[in-house]
Amino acid sequence: CPRKAPSFPLKAYPRNKDTSNSHVPPAQWIPTA
């Protein structure tokens, strides 16, 4: 089975988006309630 998710913590994604990391597509961010 192909891995859909990378091995790095997904919880770090929203934090990275706050720092304006453009190397990661916004489609991969997880919604933060």
JSON list of C-alpha atoms in Angstrom, two decimals, residues 13-31:
[
{"chain": "A", "resi": 13, "resn": "TYR", "atom": "CA", "xyz": [1.65, 21.47, 9.92]},
{"chain": "A", "resi": 14, "resn": "PRO", "atom": "CA", "xyz": [-0.71, 24.17, 11.26]},
{"chain": "A", "resi": 15, "resn": "ARG", "atom": "CA", "xyz": [2.21, 25.65, 13.21]},
{"chain": "A", "resi": 16, "resn": "ASN", "atom": "CA", "xyz": [4.33, 25.74, 10.07]},
{"chain": "A", "resi": 17, "resn": "LYS", "atom": "CA", "xyz": [1.55, 27.47, 8.17]},
{"chain": "A", "resi": 18, "resn": "ASP", "atom": "CA", "xyz": [1.69, 30.21, 10.76]},
{"chain": "A", "resi": 19, "resn": "THR", "atom": "CA", "xyz": [5.34, 30.76, 9.96]},
{"chain": "A", "resi": 20, "resn": "SER", "atom": "CA", "xyz": [4.47, 31.18, 6.28]},
{"chain": "A", "resi": 21, "resn": "ASN", "atom": "CA", "xyz": [6.10, 28.01, 5.03]},
{"chain": "A", "resi": 22, "resn": "SER", "atom": "CA", "xyz": [5.36, 27.95, 1.34]},
{"chain": "A", "resi": 23, "resn": "HIS", "atom": "CA", "xyz": [7.24, 24.72, 0.65]},
{"chain": "A", "resi": 24, "resn": "VAL", "atom": "CA", "xyz": [4.18, 22.78, 1.82]},
{"chain": "A", "resi": 25, "resn": "PRO", "atom": "CA", "xyz": [0.96, 22.94, -0.22]},
{"chain": "A", "resi": 26, "resn": "PRO", "atom": "CA", "xyz": [-2.03, 24.35, 1.78]},
{"chain": "A", "resi": 27, "resn": "ALA", "atom": "CA", "xyz": [-4.04, 21.30, 0.68]},
{"chain": "A", "resi": 28, "resn": "GLN", "atom": "CA", "xyz": [-2.03, 19.23, 3.15]},
{"chain": "A", "resi": 29, "resn": "TRP", "atom": "CA", "xyz": [-2.81, 21.34, 6.21]},
{"chain": "A", "resi": 30, "resn": "ILE", "atom": "CA", "xyz": [-5.07, 19.69, 8.73]},
{"chain": "A", "resi": 31, "resn": "PRO", "atom": "CA", "xyz": [-8.05, 21.79, 9.88]}
]
